[in-house]
Protein backbone atom coordinates (compact mmCIF):
# COMPACT_ATOMS: atom_id res chain seq x y z
CA MET A 1 158.45 184.71 225.51
CA PRO A 2 156.25 187.79 224.92
CA ALA A 3 157.33 189.92 221.97
CA LYS A 4 157.95 192.92 224.20
CA ASP A 5 160.60 190.92 226.08
CA ILE A 6 162.86 190.18 223.10
CA ILE A 7 165.25 192.07 220.87
CA SER A 8 166.16 190.98 217.34
CA PHE A 9 169.26 191.95 215.37
CA TYR A 10 169.24 191.82 211.58
CA GLY A 11 172.81 191.97 210.32
CA ASN A 12 172.77 194.15 207.19
CA THR A 13 176.23 195.79 206.93
CA ALA A 14 178.39 197.67 209.43
CA GLU A 15 179.86 200.92 208.20
CA GLY A 16 180.85 204.11 209.99
CA VAL A 17 182.95 205.66 212.74
CA ILE A 18 182.68 204.79 216.45
CA THR A 19 184.39 205.97 219.63
CA PRO A 20 184.21 203.08 222.11
CA PRO A 21 183.54 203.59 225.82
CA PRO A 22 186.29 204.27 228.37
CA SER A 23 188.20 201.34 229.85
CA LYS A 24 186.31 199.52 232.57
CA SER A 25 189.52 198.10 234.03
CA HIS A 26 191.17 201.53 234.28
CA THR A 27 188.00 203.10 235.71
CA HIS A 28 187.68 200.54 238.52
CA ARG A 29 191.30 201.02 239.53
CA ALA A 30 191.21 204.82 239.27
CA PHE A 31 188.16 205.00 241.55
CA PHE A 32 189.65 202.72 244.20
CA LEU A 33 193.13 204.27 244.15
CA SER A 34 191.59 207.74 244.41
CA SER A 35 189.52 206.65 247.40
CA MET A 36 192.74 205.78 249.28
CA SER A 37 194.82 208.78 248.13
CA SER A 38 195.91 211.61 250.40
CA GLU A 39 194.61 214.32 248.05
CA GLY A 40 191.62 214.89 245.81
CA CYS A 41 191.68 213.22 242.40
CA LYS A 42 189.91 214.13 239.16
CA ILE A 43 189.07 211.22 236.85
CA SER A 44 188.17 212.35 233.34
CA ASN A 45 186.43 210.20 230.70
CA SER A 46 185.54 207.50 233.25
CA LEU A 47 183.12 204.72 232.35
CA ASN A 48 179.65 205.21 233.80
CA SER A 49 178.30 201.66 233.95
CA HIS A 50 176.62 199.33 236.43
CA ASP A 51 179.94 197.75 237.39
CA THR A 52 181.84 201.01 237.89
CA ILE A 53 178.95 202.46 239.90
CA SER A 54 179.37 199.45 242.22
CA THR A 55 183.00 200.47 242.66
CA LEU A 56 182.05 204.07 243.42
CA ASN A 57 179.53 202.84 245.99
CA ALA A 58 182.21 200.70 247.65
CA ALA A 59 184.60 203.69 247.67
CA GLU A 60 181.95 205.83 249.34
CA ALA A 61 181.39 203.07 251.91
CA ILE A 62 184.96 203.54 253.22
CA GLY A 63 184.74 207.32 253.40
CA ALA A 64 185.40 208.66 249.91
CA GLU A 65 183.47 211.77 248.89
CA VAL A 66 182.38 211.42 245.25
CA LYS A 67 181.31 214.32 243.05
CA ARG A 68 180.19 213.94 239.43
CA TYR A 69 180.26 216.86 237.04
CA CYS A 70 180.56 217.50 233.28
CA GLY A 71 181.32 213.86 232.56
CA ASN A 72 184.10 213.78 235.15
CA VAL A 73 184.37 212.35 238.66
CA LYS A 74 186.20 213.94 241.59
CA ILE A 75 187.05 211.74 244.57
CA VAL A 76 188.33 213.02 247.91
CA ASN A 77 189.39 210.72 250.74
CA THR A 78 187.78 212.55 253.66
CA ASN A 79 188.33 209.90 256.36
CA LEU A 80 188.98 206.25 255.65
CA HIS A 81 186.80 204.08 257.87
CA VAL A 82 185.17 200.68 258.13
CA PRO A 83 181.90 200.45 256.16
CA SER A 84 178.84 200.85 258.36
CA ASP A 85 176.94 198.13 256.48
CA ILE A 86 177.41 195.18 254.13
CA VAL A 87 178.99 196.28 250.84
CA ASP A 88 176.92 195.05 247.87
CA CYS A 89 178.98 194.82 244.65
CA GLY A 90 176.03 193.98 242.41
CA ASN A 91 177.29 191.96 239.44
CA SER A 92 180.84 193.35 239.46
CA GLY A 93 183.48 190.70 240.09
CA THR A 94 186.25 193.29 239.77
CA THR A 95 184.65 195.43 242.49
CA MET A 96 184.22 192.49 244.85
CA ARG A 97 187.72 191.11 244.39
CA LEU A 98 189.65 194.37 244.51
CA PHE A 99 187.62 195.64 247.45
CA THR A 100 188.16 192.44 249.46
CA GLY A 101 191.89 193.14 249.55
CA MET A 102 191.28 196.78 250.46
CA ALA A 103 188.93 195.79 253.28
CA SER A 104 191.73 193.78 254.90
CA MET A 105 193.48 196.99 256.01
CA PHE A 106 190.76 197.59 258.62
CA ASP A 107 190.84 196.06 262.10
CA SER A 108 187.08 195.47 262.14
CA PRO A 109 185.01 193.00 260.08
CA VAL A 110 183.87 194.00 256.57
CA THR A 111 181.25 191.91 254.78
CA ILE A 112 181.06 191.94 250.97
CA THR A 113 178.40 190.36 248.76
CA GLY A 114 176.71 190.70 245.36
CA ASP A 115 173.90 189.39 243.20
CA ALA A 116 173.22 185.68 242.57
CA SER A 117 175.73 185.52 239.72
CA LEU A 118 178.47 187.15 241.78
CA ARG A 119 177.78 184.84 244.73
CA SER A 120 178.59 181.88 242.47
CA ARG A 121 182.09 183.10 241.60
CA PRO A 122 185.16 181.70 243.39
CA MET A 123 186.97 183.73 246.05
CA GLY A 124 188.78 180.98 247.92
CA GLU A 125 192.29 181.55 246.54
CA LEU A 126 192.20 185.24 247.54
CA LEU A 127 190.81 184.51 250.99
CA ASP A 128 193.45 181.82 251.56
CA ALA A 129 196.19 184.29 250.60
CA LEU A 130 194.81 186.93 252.97
CA THR A 131 194.59 184.34 255.75
CA THR A 132 198.35 183.73 255.46
CA MET A 133 198.75 187.49 256.07
CA ASN A 134 196.93 187.05 259.44
CA VAL A 135 193.61 188.37 258.09
CA LYS A 136 190.55 186.58 259.46
CA CYS A 137 188.33 185.46 256.57
CA SER A 138 185.01 183.66 256.34
CA SER A 139 182.83 182.88 253.35
CA ALA A 140 180.07 180.73 251.92
CA GLU A 141 182.32 177.81 250.92
CA GLY A 142 184.83 180.07 249.21
CA LYS A 143 182.21 182.35 247.65
CA ALA A 144 180.38 185.55 248.59
CA PRO A 145 179.21 186.74 250.97
CA VAL A 146 182.72 187.01 252.42
CA THR A 147 183.85 188.70 255.62
CA VAL A 148 187.41 189.89 256.22
CA CYS A 149 188.93 191.36 259.34
CA GLY A 150 192.47 192.73 259.55
CA PRO A 151 194.59 194.54 260.08
CA ASN A 152 196.64 193.24 257.19
CA ASN A 153 200.23 194.24 257.99
CA GLY A 154 201.80 193.14 254.70
CA GLY A 155 204.67 190.68 254.49
CA LYS A 156 205.16 187.65 252.26
CA VAL A 157 202.28 185.93 250.49
CA SER A 158 202.03 183.29 247.77
CA ILE A 159 199.13 182.83 245.37
CA ARG A 160 198.50 180.72 242.29
CA GLY A 161 198.48 182.67 239.05
CA ASN A 162 196.17 180.40 237.07
CA VAL A 163 192.83 181.25 238.74
CA SER A 164 192.23 185.01 238.46
CA SER A 165 194.53 187.97 237.92
CA GLN A 166 192.07 190.01 240.00
CA PHE A 167 193.26 188.17 243.11
CA ILE A 168 196.81 189.38 242.51
CA SER A 169 195.60 192.92 241.77
CA SER A 170 193.61 192.84 245.02
CA LEU A 171 196.72 192.02 247.06
CA MET A 172 198.67 194.69 245.20
CA ILE A 173 196.25 197.59 245.55
CA VAL A 174 196.05 197.47 249.34
CA ALA A 175 199.82 196.99 249.84
CA PRO A 176 200.94 200.67 250.01
CA MET A 177 198.42 201.23 252.83
CA LEU A 178 199.98 198.54 255.05
CA SER A 179 202.59 198.86 257.81
CA ARG A 180 205.17 196.62 256.13
CA ASP A 181 206.34 195.96 252.58
CA THR A 182 204.46 193.27 250.67
CA ASP A 183 206.14 190.52 248.63
CA ILE A 184 203.78 188.56 246.39
CA LYS A 185 205.00 185.25 244.98
CA ILE A 186 203.01 184.06 241.96
CA GLU A 187 203.01 180.30 241.71
CA GLY A 188 202.91 178.88 238.19
CA ASN A 189 201.80 180.77 235.11
CA LEU A 190 199.93 184.04 235.54
CA LEU A 191 196.75 184.18 233.49
CA SER A 192 195.61 187.55 232.11
CA ARG A 193 198.96 189.22 232.94
CA PRO A 194 198.05 192.50 231.15
CA TYR A 195 195.48 193.25 233.87
CA VAL A 196 198.19 192.99 236.54
CA ASP A 197 200.34 195.27 234.36
CA ILE A 198 197.49 197.81 234.31
CA THR A 199 197.25 197.62 238.10
CA ALA A 200 200.99 198.19 238.55
CA SER A 201 201.05 201.03 236.01
CA MET A 202 198.19 202.87 237.68
CA MET A 203 199.53 202.34 241.19
CA LYS A 204 202.75 204.03 240.09
CA LEU A 205 200.76 206.98 238.72
CA PHE A 206 199.33 207.40 242.22
CA GLY A 207 202.79 207.37 243.79
CA ALA A 208 203.22 203.72 244.82
CA SER A 209 206.55 201.89 244.61
CA VAL A 210 206.00 198.64 242.65
CA ASP A 211 208.74 196.30 241.40
CA MET A 212 207.71 193.35 239.23
CA ASN A 213 209.39 190.50 237.46
CA GLU A 214 208.00 187.26 236.00
CA ASN A 215 206.70 185.75 239.25
CA ASP A 216 207.54 188.19 242.04
CA ILE A 217 206.04 191.54 243.01
CA HIS A 218 207.52 193.81 245.69
CA ILE A 219 205.46 196.77 246.93
CA GLN A 220 206.63 199.28 249.49
CA GLY A 221 204.33 199.75 252.46
CA ARG A 222 203.59 202.84 254.56
CA THR A 223 203.56 205.13 251.50
CA GLY A 224 199.83 205.34 250.82
CA TYR A 225 198.73 207.01 247.60
CA LYS A 226 199.14 210.56 246.33
CA GLY A 227 196.49 212.52 244.50
CA CYS A 228 196.49 212.11 240.73
CA ASP A 229 194.37 213.55 237.93
CA ILE A 230 193.88 210.93 235.25
CA THR A 231 192.10 210.54 231.91
CA ILE A 232 190.74 207.06 231.24
CA PRO A 233 191.65 205.58 227.81
CA SER A 234 189.18 203.81 225.55
CA ASP A 235 188.33 200.20 226.38
CA LEU A 236 190.01 197.93 223.85
CA SER A 237 187.84 194.94 224.76
CA SER A 238 184.77 197.04 223.92
CA ALA A 239 186.45 198.34 220.74
CA ALA A 240 186.70 194.72 219.57
CA PHE A 241 182.95 194.51 218.92
CA PRO A 242 182.66 197.27 216.28
CA LEU A 243 186.05 196.26 214.81
CA VAL A 244 184.86 192.68 214.32
CA ALA A 245 181.58 193.98 212.92
CA GLY A 246 183.53 195.81 210.23
CA ALA A 247 185.66 192.74 209.58
CA LEU A 248 182.60 190.54 209.06
CA ASN A 249 180.59 192.71 206.70
CA GLY A 250 181.50 196.34 206.08
CA CYS A 251 184.10 198.89 207.10
CA VAL A 252 184.35 200.40 210.59
CA LYS A 253 186.75 203.00 211.98
CA VAL A 254 187.25 203.07 215.75
CA LYS A 255 188.69 206.24 217.31
CA ASN A 256 190.66 207.10 220.47
CA ILE A 257 192.66 203.85 220.52
CA ASP A 258 196.05 203.89 222.26
CA MET A 259 198.10 200.96 220.98
CA ASN A 260 200.78 201.75 223.60
CA ASP A 261 198.37 201.19 226.50
CA PRO A 262 199.08 198.07 228.62
CA GLN A 263 195.59 196.70 227.86
CA GLY A 264 196.14 193.20 226.50
CA ASP A 265 193.00 193.39 224.38
CA LYS A 266 194.80 195.58 221.83
CA ARG A 267 195.75 192.18 220.41
CA ILE A 268 192.39 192.21 218.62
CA VAL A 269 194.16 194.21 215.89
CA ASN A 270 196.72 191.43 215.39
CA ILE A 271 194.04 188.74 215.51
CA LEU A 272 192.04 190.52 212.82
CA ALA A 273 195.14 190.81 210.65
CA ASP A 274 196.12 187.17 211.19
CA ALA A 275 192.63 186.04 210.16
CA GLY A 276 192.90 188.00 206.91
CA THR A 277 190.89 191.11 207.70
CA CYS A 278 191.93 194.36 206.06
CA VAL A 279 192.96 196.26 209.21
CA SER A 280 195.04 199.42 209.57
CA VAL A 281 196.26 201.65 212.40
CA ASN A 282 196.62 205.39 211.85
CA GLY A 283 197.60 207.24 215.01
CA LYS A 284 194.76 206.64 217.46
CA GLU A 285 192.37 205.28 214.82
CA VAL A 286 191.93 201.63 213.79
CA THR A 287 189.94 200.64 210.70
CA SER A 288 188.78 197.14 209.81
CA SER A 289 186.97 196.10 206.64
CA SER A 290 185.63 192.78 205.45
CA ARG A 291 187.56 190.29 203.42
CA GLU A 292 187.51 186.48 203.21
CA LEU A 293 188.70 185.12 206.55
CA ASN A 294 190.97 182.16 207.26
CA ALA A 295 191.05 179.96 210.36
CA ILE A 296 193.72 180.68 212.97
CA ASP A 297 194.74 179.41 216.41
CA VAL A 298 194.71 181.99 219.22
CA ASN A 299 196.11 181.69 222.74
CA MET A 300 193.49 183.49 224.87
CA ASN A 301 195.53 183.31 228.10
CA ASP A 302 196.07 187.08 228.41
CA ILE A 303 192.88 188.16 226.61
CA PRO A 304 189.95 186.14 228.00
CA ASP A 305 187.43 188.97 227.56
CA LEU A 306 187.90 188.71 223.78
CA PHE A 307 186.87 185.04 223.69
CA PRO A 308 183.18 185.40 222.66
CA ILE A 309 183.78 187.98 219.92
CA VAL A 310 186.86 186.19 218.52
CA ALA A 311 184.79 182.99 218.36
CA VAL A 312 182.19 184.92 216.34
CA LEU A 313 184.93 186.30 214.06
CA LEU A 314 186.18 182.79 213.25
CA SER A 315 182.80 181.04 213.00
CA THR A 316 182.74 181.42 209.20
CA ALA A 317 186.51 181.54 208.63
CA LYS A 318 187.78 178.96 206.15
CA GLY A 319 189.26 175.98 207.99
CA ARG A 320 189.59 174.85 211.60
CA SER A 321 190.34 177.39 214.36
CA ARG A 322 191.33 176.72 217.94
CA LEU A 323 191.00 179.12 220.86
CA TYR A 324 192.91 177.87 223.89
CA GLY A 325 194.76 178.79 227.08
CA ALA A 326 191.95 180.41 229.11
CA PRO A 327 190.40 177.96 231.63
CA GLN A 328 189.43 180.98 233.77
CA LEU A 329 186.62 181.62 231.28
CA ARG A 330 184.61 178.97 233.10
CA PHE A 331 184.30 181.39 236.06
CA LYS A 332 183.24 184.69 234.49
CA GLU A 333 179.75 186.28 234.59
CA SER A 334 178.69 182.98 233.08
CA ASP A 335 180.67 179.92 232.05
CA ARG A 336 181.87 181.91 229.05
CA ILE A 337 183.16 178.87 227.20
CA GLY A 338 179.85 177.05 227.60
CA SER A 339 177.79 180.17 226.91
CA THR A 340 179.75 181.06 223.76
CA VAL A 341 179.54 177.51 222.40
CA LYS A 342 175.81 177.32 223.09
CA MET A 343 175.17 180.75 221.56
CA LEU A 344 177.04 180.05 218.33
CA SER A 345 175.68 176.51 218.05
CA SER A 346 172.17 177.95 218.26
CA LEU A 347 173.00 180.17 215.29
CA GLY A 348 174.33 177.29 213.17
CA ALA A 349 178.08 177.34 213.88
CA ASP A 350 180.20 174.17 214.08
CA ILE A 351 181.86 174.72 217.46
CA GLU A 352 182.95 172.47 220.31
CA GLY A 353 184.04 173.56 223.77
CA THR A 354 187.26 172.40 225.41
CA ASP A 355 188.60 172.78 228.95
CA ASP A 356 190.38 176.03 228.07
CA GLY A 357 188.64 177.30 224.92
CA CYS A 358 186.99 175.86 221.84
CA ILE A 359 187.46 174.36 218.38
CA ILE A 360 185.64 175.97 215.44
CA ASN A 361 185.14 174.49 211.99
CA GLY A 362 184.17 177.42 209.80
CA VAL A 363 180.85 177.25 207.94
CA LYS A 364 179.82 179.41 204.98
CA ARG A 365 177.00 181.22 206.79
CA LEU A 366 175.14 181.16 210.08
CA ARG A 367 171.37 180.73 210.01
CA GLY A 368 170.28 182.95 212.91
CA GLY A 369 167.90 181.98 215.68
CA MET A 370 167.07 182.44 219.35
CA ILE A 371 169.98 182.53 221.79
CA GLU A 372 170.41 182.75 225.56
CA HIS A 373 172.83 185.32 226.94
CA ASN A 374 172.18 184.64 230.64
CA GLU A 375 172.68 188.35 231.39
CA ASP A 376 176.33 188.12 230.30
CA HIS A 377 177.13 191.39 228.53
CA ARG A 378 179.83 189.94 226.29
CA ILE A 379 177.59 187.09 225.09
CA PHE A 380 174.80 189.58 224.32
CA MET A 381 177.13 191.83 222.31
CA ALA A 382 178.89 188.97 220.52
CA ALA A 383 175.54 187.54 219.43
CA ALA A 384 174.43 190.93 218.09
CA VAL A 385 177.61 191.19 216.00
CA ALA A 386 177.10 187.59 214.81
CA SER A 387 173.88 188.73 213.12
CA LEU A 388 176.11 190.14 210.36
CA LEU A 389 176.86 186.53 209.39
CA CYS A 390 173.30 185.23 209.62
CA ASP A 391 170.62 184.59 207.00
CA GLY A 392 167.93 185.21 209.62
CA ALA A 393 167.55 187.36 212.71
CA VAL A 394 169.43 186.83 215.96
CA THR A 395 166.83 187.05 218.72
CA MET A 396 167.38 187.14 222.47
CA LYS A 397 165.90 188.36 225.71
CA SER A 398 165.74 192.14 225.72
CA SER A 399 168.17 193.27 228.37
CA LYS A 400 170.51 196.12 229.16
CA CYS A 401 173.18 193.79 230.50
CA TYR A 402 175.55 195.34 227.94
CA SER A 403 175.48 198.47 230.11
CA ILE A 404 177.94 196.68 232.40
CA SER A 405 180.73 197.61 230.00
CA TYR A 406 179.31 199.31 226.87
CA PRO A 407 176.22 201.42 227.71
CA LEU A 408 175.86 202.74 224.13
CA PHE A 409 176.36 199.37 222.43
CA VAL A 410 172.93 199.01 220.81
CA GLU A 411 172.94 202.67 219.78
CA HIS A 412 176.39 202.24 218.21
CA MET A 413 175.34 199.09 216.34
CA LYS A 414 172.35 200.94 214.91
CA ARG A 415 174.61 203.84 213.95
CA LEU A 416 176.77 201.41 212.00
CA GLY A 417 173.73 200.07 210.16
CA VAL A 418 172.89 196.91 212.13
CA ASN A 419 169.12 196.73 212.40
CA ALA A 420 167.72 196.10 215.88
CA GLU A 421 164.08 195.79 216.85
CA VAL A 422 162.71 195.50 220.38
């Protein structure tokens, strides 16, 4: 691989203060809810990334007028209509899945696709659920491109909870736009429940009536959405990367953290503490500093996005750690279990993948080396942070895939003292 095509991270130490990017999950939902609202909405501190731009493009395709100014976004629903062309969601699984439910409110066909990675991700469970609501659906063997044609009139629908929480959120988001109430029955355990909680919380901010218990969701139809001005909180899954960097070798303070937010990834603070890190919360600031780490077991069911960086955290922890409970990781931007195991193995970790996570036997140090991130932003960022544990450089294909969720990631790592050379 030519030198100009690679980037190398040399660990050094991580010290300083960082404000992580806004929440990607909140930004996606705010953009889509605004596009269906009856009044103009101002979204402050939204994440400007490849994935969220895909969501804005999809919102514009159904008639939303989008204006960007001074770091804010204003969205006005001028006239909801069927997209005039195929909607391309790029690499954003959240965009594709949430928008598929929204597209079912139209009585004409809507076709949705994405890049090669997105076209490999499962959609069958969502399409089957929509079909039971009398929506006509077709796909490439349960994957994109998919075509849906409503109108979806609401009613009762059942869906398994152990595939993707985004499918449930997709059925929820469109429900207030439909002619009847919607009752969603979740079969079995719901994986990644905090993301459904975020969906419900934000829908209520926009005026929807949502009632939830363990396995049943009731949403009132015919209400639509009201205008709402909203400020997006910091992304706690992104905050995990600088916090783990501080825990591995240094001291890092992360600002603008709301520990009362429904984001499940706030559990990174508890995970750091359980592993022995010196971690403290002061208002909206969290500080982590390095100390000898001990192995722990972590149920990743509700926090799958943390899997790669938690695996890095525990790769040199004393003892045997187990990450479990997240089989859905096999169907992310990459097979995140396989990609994480391969990445850390390449750097000298003792790690073995399982069906729903991995087993890690902590080693004293990692050696460094060349890794493959397969354009998965969380693998790229986790590998960069792992350089703090390595005797040599961590080298990988130079890519801006991290811009999907954390556009300033490399800049922030350099600010903390992690050396990076392209």
